[in-house]
XYZ file of C-alpha atoms in Angstrom:
503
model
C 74.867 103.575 81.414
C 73.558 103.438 77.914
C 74.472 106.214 75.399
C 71.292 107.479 75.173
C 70.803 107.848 78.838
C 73.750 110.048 78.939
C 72.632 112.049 76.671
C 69.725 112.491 78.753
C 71.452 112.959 81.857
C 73.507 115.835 80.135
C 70.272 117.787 79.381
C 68.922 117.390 83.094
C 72.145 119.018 84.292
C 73.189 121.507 82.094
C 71.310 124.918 81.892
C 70.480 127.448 79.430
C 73.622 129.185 79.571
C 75.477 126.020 79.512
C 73.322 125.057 76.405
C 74.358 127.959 74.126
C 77.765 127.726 74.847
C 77.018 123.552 73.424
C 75.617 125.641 70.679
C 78.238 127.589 69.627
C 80.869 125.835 69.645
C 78.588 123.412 67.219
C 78.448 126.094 64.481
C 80.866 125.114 62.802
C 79.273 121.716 62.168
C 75.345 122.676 62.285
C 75.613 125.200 59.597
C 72.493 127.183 61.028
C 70.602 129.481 63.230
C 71.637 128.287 66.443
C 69.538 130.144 67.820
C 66.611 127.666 67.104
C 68.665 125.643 69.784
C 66.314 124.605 72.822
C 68.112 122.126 74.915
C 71.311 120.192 74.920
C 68.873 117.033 73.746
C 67.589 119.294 70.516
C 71.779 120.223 69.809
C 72.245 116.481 70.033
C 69.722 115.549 68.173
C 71.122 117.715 65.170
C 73.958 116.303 65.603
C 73.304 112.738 64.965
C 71.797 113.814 62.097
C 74.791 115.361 60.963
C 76.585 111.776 62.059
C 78.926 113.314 64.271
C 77.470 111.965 67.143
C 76.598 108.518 68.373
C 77.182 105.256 70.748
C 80.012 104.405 68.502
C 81.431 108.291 67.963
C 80.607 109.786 71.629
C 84.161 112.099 71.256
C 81.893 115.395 70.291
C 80.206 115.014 73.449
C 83.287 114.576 75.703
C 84.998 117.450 73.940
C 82.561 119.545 74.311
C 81.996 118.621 77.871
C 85.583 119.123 78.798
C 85.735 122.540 76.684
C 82.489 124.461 78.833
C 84.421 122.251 82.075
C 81.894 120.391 83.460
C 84.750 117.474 84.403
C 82.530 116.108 87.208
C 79.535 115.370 84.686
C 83.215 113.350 82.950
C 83.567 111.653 85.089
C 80.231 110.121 86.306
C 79.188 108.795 82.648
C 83.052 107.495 82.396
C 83.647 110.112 79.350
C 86.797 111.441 81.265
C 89.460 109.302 78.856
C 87.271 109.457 75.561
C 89.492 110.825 73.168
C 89.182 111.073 69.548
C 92.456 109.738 67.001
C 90.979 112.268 64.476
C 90.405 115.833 63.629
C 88.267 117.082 66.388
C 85.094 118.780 64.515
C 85.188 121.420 67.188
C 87.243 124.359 65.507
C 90.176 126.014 67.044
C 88.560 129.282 65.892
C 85.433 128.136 67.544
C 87.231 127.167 71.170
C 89.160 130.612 70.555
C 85.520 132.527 70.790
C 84.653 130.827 73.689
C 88.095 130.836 75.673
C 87.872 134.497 75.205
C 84.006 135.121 76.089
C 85.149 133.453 79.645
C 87.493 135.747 80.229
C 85.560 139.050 79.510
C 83.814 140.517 82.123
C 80.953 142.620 82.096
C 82.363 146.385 82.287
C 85.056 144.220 79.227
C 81.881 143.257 77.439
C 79.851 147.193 78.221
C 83.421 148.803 76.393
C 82.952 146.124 73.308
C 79.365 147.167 73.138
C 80.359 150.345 73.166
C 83.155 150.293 70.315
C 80.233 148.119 67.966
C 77.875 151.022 68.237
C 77.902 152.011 64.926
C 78.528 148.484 63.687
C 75.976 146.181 65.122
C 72.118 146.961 65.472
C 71.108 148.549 68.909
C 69.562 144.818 69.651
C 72.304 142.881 69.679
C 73.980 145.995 72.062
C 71.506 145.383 74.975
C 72.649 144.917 78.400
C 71.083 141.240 78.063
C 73.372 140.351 75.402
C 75.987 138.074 76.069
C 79.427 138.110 74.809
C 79.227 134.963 72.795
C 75.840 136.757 70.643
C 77.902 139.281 70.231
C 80.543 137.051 68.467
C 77.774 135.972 66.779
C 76.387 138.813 65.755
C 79.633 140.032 64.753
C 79.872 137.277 62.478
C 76.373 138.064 60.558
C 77.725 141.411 59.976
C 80.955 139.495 58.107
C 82.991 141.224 61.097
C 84.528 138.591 62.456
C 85.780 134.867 61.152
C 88.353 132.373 61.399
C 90.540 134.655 58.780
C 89.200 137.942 59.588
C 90.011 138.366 63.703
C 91.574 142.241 62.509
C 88.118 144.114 64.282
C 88.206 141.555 67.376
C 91.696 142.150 68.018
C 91.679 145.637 67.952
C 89.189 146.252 70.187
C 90.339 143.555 72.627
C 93.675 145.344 72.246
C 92.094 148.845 73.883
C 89.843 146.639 76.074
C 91.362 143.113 77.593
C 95.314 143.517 76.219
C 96.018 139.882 77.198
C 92.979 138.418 75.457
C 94.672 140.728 72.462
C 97.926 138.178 72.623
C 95.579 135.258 72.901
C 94.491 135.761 69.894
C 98.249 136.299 68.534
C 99.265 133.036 69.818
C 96.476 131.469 67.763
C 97.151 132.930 64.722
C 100.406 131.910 64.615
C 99.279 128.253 65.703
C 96.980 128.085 62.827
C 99.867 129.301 60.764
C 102.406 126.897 61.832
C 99.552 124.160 60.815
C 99.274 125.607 57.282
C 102.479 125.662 56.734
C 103.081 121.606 57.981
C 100.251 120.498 56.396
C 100.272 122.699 52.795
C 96.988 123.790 53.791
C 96.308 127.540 53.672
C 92.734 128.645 54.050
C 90.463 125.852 55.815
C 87.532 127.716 56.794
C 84.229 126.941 55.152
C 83.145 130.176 52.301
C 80.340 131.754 52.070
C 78.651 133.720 48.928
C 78.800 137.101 50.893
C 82.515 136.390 51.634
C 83.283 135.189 47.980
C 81.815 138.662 47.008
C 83.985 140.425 49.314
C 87.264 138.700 48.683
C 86.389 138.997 44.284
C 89.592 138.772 42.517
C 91.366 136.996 45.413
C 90.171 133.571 45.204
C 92.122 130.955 44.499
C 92.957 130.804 41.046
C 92.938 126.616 40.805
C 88.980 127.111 41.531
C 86.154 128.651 39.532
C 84.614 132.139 40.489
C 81.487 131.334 42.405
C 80.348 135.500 43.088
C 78.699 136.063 40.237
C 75.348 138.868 40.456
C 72.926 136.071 38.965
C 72.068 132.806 40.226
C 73.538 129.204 38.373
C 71.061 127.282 36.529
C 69.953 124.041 36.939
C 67.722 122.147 34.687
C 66.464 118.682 35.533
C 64.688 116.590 33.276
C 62.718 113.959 35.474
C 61.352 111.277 33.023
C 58.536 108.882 34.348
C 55.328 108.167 32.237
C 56.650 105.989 29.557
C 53.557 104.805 28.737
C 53.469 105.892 25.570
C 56.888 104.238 24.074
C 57.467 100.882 23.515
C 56.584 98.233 26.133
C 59.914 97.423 26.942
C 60.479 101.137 28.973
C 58.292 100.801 32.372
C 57.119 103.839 34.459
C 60.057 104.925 36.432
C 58.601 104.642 39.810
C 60.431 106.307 42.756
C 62.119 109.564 40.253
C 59.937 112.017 41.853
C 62.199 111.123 45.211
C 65.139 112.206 43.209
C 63.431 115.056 41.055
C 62.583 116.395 44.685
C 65.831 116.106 46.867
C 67.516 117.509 43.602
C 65.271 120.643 43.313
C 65.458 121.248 47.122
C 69.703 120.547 47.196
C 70.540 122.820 44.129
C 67.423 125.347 45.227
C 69.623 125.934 48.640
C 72.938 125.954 46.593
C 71.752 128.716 45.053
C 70.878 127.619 42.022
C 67.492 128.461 39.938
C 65.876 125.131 39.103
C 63.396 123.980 36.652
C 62.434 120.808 36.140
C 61.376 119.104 32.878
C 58.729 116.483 33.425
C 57.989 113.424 31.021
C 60.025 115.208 28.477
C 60.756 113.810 24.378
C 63.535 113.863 22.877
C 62.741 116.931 20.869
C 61.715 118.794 24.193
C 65.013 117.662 25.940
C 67.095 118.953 22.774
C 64.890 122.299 22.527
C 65.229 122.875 26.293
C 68.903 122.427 26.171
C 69.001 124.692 22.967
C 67.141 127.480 25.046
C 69.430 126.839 27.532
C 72.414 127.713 25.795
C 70.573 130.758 24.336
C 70.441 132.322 27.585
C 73.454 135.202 28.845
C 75.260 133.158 31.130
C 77.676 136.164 31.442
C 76.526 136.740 35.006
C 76.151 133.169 36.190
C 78.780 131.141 37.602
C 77.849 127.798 36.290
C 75.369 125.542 34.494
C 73.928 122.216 36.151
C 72.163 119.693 33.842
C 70.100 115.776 35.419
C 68.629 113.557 33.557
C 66.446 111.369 35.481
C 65.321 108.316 32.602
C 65.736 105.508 31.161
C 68.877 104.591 29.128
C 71.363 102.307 27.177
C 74.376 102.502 26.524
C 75.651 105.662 25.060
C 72.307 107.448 25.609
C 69.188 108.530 26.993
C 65.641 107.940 26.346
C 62.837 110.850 25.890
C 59.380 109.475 27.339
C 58.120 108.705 23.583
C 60.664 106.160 23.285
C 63.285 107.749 21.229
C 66.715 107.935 21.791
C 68.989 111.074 22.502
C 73.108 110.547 22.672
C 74.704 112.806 25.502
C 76.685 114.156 22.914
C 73.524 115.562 21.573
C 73.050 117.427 24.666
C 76.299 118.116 25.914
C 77.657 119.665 22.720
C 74.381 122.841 22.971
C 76.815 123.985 25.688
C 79.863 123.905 23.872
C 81.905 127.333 23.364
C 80.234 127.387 19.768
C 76.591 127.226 20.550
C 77.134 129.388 23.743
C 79.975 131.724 24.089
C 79.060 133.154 27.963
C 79.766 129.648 29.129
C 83.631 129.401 28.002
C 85.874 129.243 30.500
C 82.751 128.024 33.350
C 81.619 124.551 34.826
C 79.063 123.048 32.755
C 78.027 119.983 34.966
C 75.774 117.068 33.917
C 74.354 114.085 36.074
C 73.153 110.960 34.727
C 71.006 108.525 36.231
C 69.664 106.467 33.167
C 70.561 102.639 32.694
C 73.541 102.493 30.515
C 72.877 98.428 29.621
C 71.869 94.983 31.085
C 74.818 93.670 32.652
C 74.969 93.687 36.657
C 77.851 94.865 38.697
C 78.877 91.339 40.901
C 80.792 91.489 43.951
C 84.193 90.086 44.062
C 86.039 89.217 47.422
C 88.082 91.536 48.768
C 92.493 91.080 48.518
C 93.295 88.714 51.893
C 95.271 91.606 53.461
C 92.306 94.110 53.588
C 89.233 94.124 54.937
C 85.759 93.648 53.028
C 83.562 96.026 52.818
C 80.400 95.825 54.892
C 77.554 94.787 52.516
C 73.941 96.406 52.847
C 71.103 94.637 52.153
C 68.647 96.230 50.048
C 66.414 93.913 50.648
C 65.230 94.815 54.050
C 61.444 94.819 53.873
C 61.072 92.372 51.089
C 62.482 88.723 50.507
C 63.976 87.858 47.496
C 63.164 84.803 45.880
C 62.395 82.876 43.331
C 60.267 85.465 40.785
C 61.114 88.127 42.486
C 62.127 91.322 40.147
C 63.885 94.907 41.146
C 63.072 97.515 38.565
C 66.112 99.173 36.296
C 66.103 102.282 33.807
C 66.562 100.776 30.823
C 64.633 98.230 28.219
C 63.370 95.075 29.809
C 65.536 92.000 29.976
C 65.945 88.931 31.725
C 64.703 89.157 35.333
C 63.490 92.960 34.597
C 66.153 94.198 36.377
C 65.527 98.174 37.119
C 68.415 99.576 36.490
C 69.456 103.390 35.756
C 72.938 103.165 34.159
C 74.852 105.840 32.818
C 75.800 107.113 29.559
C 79.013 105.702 27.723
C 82.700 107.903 28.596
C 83.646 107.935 25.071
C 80.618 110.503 23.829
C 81.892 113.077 26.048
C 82.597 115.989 23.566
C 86.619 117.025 23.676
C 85.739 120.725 25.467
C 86.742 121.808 28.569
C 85.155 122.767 31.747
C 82.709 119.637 31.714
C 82.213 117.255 34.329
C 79.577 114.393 33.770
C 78.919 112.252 36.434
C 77.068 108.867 35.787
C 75.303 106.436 38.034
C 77.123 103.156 36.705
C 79.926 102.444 34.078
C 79.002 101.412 30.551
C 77.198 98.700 30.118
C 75.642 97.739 33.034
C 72.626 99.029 35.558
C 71.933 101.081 38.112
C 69.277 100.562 41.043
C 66.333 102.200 41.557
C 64.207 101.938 44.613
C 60.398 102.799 43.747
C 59.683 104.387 47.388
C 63.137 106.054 48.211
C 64.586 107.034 44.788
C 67.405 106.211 43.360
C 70.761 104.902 45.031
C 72.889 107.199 42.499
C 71.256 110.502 42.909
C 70.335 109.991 46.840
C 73.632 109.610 47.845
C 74.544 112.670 45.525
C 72.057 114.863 47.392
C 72.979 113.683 50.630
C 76.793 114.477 50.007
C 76.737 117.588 48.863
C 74.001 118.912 51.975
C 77.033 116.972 54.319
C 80.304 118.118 52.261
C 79.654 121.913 50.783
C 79.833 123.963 54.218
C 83.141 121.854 54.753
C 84.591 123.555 51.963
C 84.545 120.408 49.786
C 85.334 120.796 45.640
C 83.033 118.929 43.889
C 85.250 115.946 42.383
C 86.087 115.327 46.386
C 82.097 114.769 46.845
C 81.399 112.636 43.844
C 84.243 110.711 45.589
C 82.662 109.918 48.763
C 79.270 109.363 46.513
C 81.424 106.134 44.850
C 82.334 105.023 48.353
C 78.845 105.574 49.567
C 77.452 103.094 46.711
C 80.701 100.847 46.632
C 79.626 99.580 50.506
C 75.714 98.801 48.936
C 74.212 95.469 47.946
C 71.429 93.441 47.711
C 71.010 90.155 48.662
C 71.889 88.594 45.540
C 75.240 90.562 45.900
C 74.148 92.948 43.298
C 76.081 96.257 43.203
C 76.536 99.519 41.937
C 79.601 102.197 41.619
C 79.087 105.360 39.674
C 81.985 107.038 37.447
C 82.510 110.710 36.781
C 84.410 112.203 33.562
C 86.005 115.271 33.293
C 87.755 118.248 31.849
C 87.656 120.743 34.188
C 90.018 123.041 34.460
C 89.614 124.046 37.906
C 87.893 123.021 41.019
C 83.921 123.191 41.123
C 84.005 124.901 45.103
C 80.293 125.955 45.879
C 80.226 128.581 48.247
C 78.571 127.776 51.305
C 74.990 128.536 51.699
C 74.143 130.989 54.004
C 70.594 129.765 54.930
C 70.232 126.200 57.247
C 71.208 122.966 55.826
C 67.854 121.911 53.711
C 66.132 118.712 55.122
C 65.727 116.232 52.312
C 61.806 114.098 51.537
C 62.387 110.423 52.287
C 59.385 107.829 51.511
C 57.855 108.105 55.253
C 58.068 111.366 55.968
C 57.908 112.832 52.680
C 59.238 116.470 53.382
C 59.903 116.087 56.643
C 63.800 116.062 58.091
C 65.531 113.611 56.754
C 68.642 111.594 58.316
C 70.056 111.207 55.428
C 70.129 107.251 55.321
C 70.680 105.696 52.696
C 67.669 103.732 50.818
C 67.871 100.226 51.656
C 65.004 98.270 49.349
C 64.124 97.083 45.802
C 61.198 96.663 44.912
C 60.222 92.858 44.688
């Protein structure tokens, strides 16, 4: 039986009771209402679009299966021995929830109801009410997580005393596994729960509770028609000026956007910038979106800015309420000519999987891809980064550019750009695991490292920094944001990876 038609032959069997226990225990991983949930096909839908789910990764759906014990359904699409050799994105906390729901009964679940009454609105304390909304509702109320089970246990201690030492034997599971592993606190943060825990946060990352939003300003440079010849329109930016407003918009961030900016507008919007009280902010997020060479940027009319130039506005001189906070800059701009060649892999590892990106085109004989920086030879488009060395000797800066010194960085006129795509797409997958931000920009690098085009063409990005501590974002509390994509435009997006040049 083909995956698919399992899938398929899950939703005809399972009913709606069966389907928002599915939902549940998916929380963890969805990161939204589940209540929008209509059918086991919609949950698995969501989650191959979270890429925990598919022909080749079919262990969520056996798991989950054998957790709400439907073994026959195991057995008849030959799921019964699919296990998976990694971390099981099911939570314990999550299976904890749902072991316990089964085991409280209805006069169990009446007393609960009862002991929530001033706790919980008079909705979610209706006799329709399950016990797993409860849990959920519980949870909205920042009642009840996977480090704050002190409410749940004590009423289950006056209610259901065994389900009480369930939860004991838990805890000190999870505790055993902290302790083996060095690991201390693995659940996913939100803003409300940053608030609540203030001065306790980790001290190796940056306060992310402040009372005012971050600020992110994007400067999204197309319309060079004014400049020399050499600088082309930048086709495709308004992909990346959009998934970046929508990512950093959902992060929390307030976002403006600077379009077809000069270089006196880019250094007076920095210098406003840094005029600002950041005293209530947590951090400061700067993208530029342009064309480049190597140790700089260009403005639309042509002239040149140095990232120095911009990164020093921020320094603790020109703005003291940023000392001691992340100030965080992205790059996409082409940083030279030169072209990042594949090279064969050492004989005892295996090669990375190459990806055309050239998919809808041919390439041939003429045929050009477009780059961020002044024409040359083959008008390669190309959106490299700014040079390491003008970093300015501060702390708390991270800069994070689309390709090393010297050489380009691709651009695909429809999709966007490689760079700032995969950036977007990392941080909607990686923030509600609790992911710093060094960690993401990580599995960016290995996102671009596995890219090519058919002339072997590729393209890894580097990151510098100073920080001081990690960059932790707290975890949004409204649904993962669907990101535009050149079909759809703002409809959901899978998060695939742009495949094409343009020829």
């Amino acid at each position: 039986m083909e995956f698919r038609e399992k899938l398929l032959k899950v939703d005809q069997v399972l009913n709606s009771d069966d389907t928002k226990a599915l939902a549940f225990l998916c929380k963890d991983i969805l990161k939204c209402d589940i209540s929008s949930v209509e059918s086991p096909i919609d949950l698995f839908q969501r989650l191959e679009e979270k890429d925990v789910l598919s022909e080749d990764q079919p262990y969520l759906l056996a798991d989950l299966l054998r957790v709400i014990e439907h073994f026959k359904l195991l057995r008849e699409l030959d799921l019964n021995s699919t296990m998976s050799t990694t971390v099981n994105p099911i939570t314990p906390y999550r299976k904890l929830l749902y072991e316990l729901s089964k085991d409280i009964g209805q006069k169990e679940l009446k007393n609960i109801k009862f002991l929530l009454n001033n706790d919980l609105q008079s909705s979610a304390l209706e006799l329709n009410v399950s016990t797993l909304e409860v849990f959920l509702e519980m949870e909205r109320k920042d009642l009840l997580s996977s480090s704050n089970l002190l409410r749940l246990e004590k009423i289950l201690k006056d209610v259901r005393p065994a389900l009480w030492k369930q939860i004991q034997q838990f805890k000190d599971s999870q505790g055993k596994i902290a302790q083996e592993t060095g690991l201390v606190d693995l659940r996913p943060r939100s803003s409300s729960d940053a608030s609540r825990r203030g001065k306790d946060l980790d001290a190796k990352e940056y306060p992310m509770s402040g009372p005012k939003k971050s600020y992110c300003l994007i400067f999204n440079n197309f319309d060079f028609s004014s400049s020399s010849p050499e600088l082309s329109d930048r086709t495709g930016t308004h992909m990346d000026a959009e998934s970046l407003s929508i990512v950093f918009d959902w992060l929390d961030f307030e976002v403006k956007v600077e379009p077809n900016a000069t270089r006196d507008k880019m250094l007076s919007s920095m210098r406003e910038l840094a005029s600002r009280d950041h005293s209530e902010m947590d951090c400061v997020a700067c993208v530029i979106l342009s064309h480049g060479l190597k140790g700089g940027v260009y403005g639309v009319d042509g002239e040149e800015v140095q990232l120095e130039e911009l990164t020093e506005c921020l320094n603790g001189v020109r703005c003291a309420s940023l000392i001691g906070k992340p100030k965080l800059f992205f790059i996409q701009a082409c940083q030279g000519n030169k072209m990042e060649q594949g090279v064969p892999a050492q004989a005892n590892r295996p090669a990375l999987p190459e990806v055309s990106d050239q998919t809808e085109r041919p390439s041939g004989p003429g045929v050009h891809a477009q780059t961020d920086g002044p024409s040359s030879p083959g008008d390669l488009c190309s959106d490299a980064s700014v040079a390491s060395e003008t970093l300015p000797s501060m702390a708390d800066f991270l800069t994070a550019m689309s390709t090393p010194p010297s050489y380009v960085s691709v651009r695909n006129p429809e999709k966007g750009t490689w760079f700032i795509q995969s950036l977007c797409r990392n941080l909607v997958r990686l923030v509600p695991s609790d992911k710093d931000l060094v960690s993401i920009l990580i599995e960016v690098i290995q996102d671009l490292k596995k890219k090519s085009n058919s002339s072997n063409w590729r393209q890894i990005p580097e990151y510098t920094t100073n920080l001081t501590k990690l960059v932790v974002f707290p975890v949004p509390e409204r649904p993962c944001p669907s990101l535009p994509t050149a079909s759809t435009g703002s409809r959901k997006c899978r998060f695939s990876m742009p495949h094409t040049l343009m020829v």
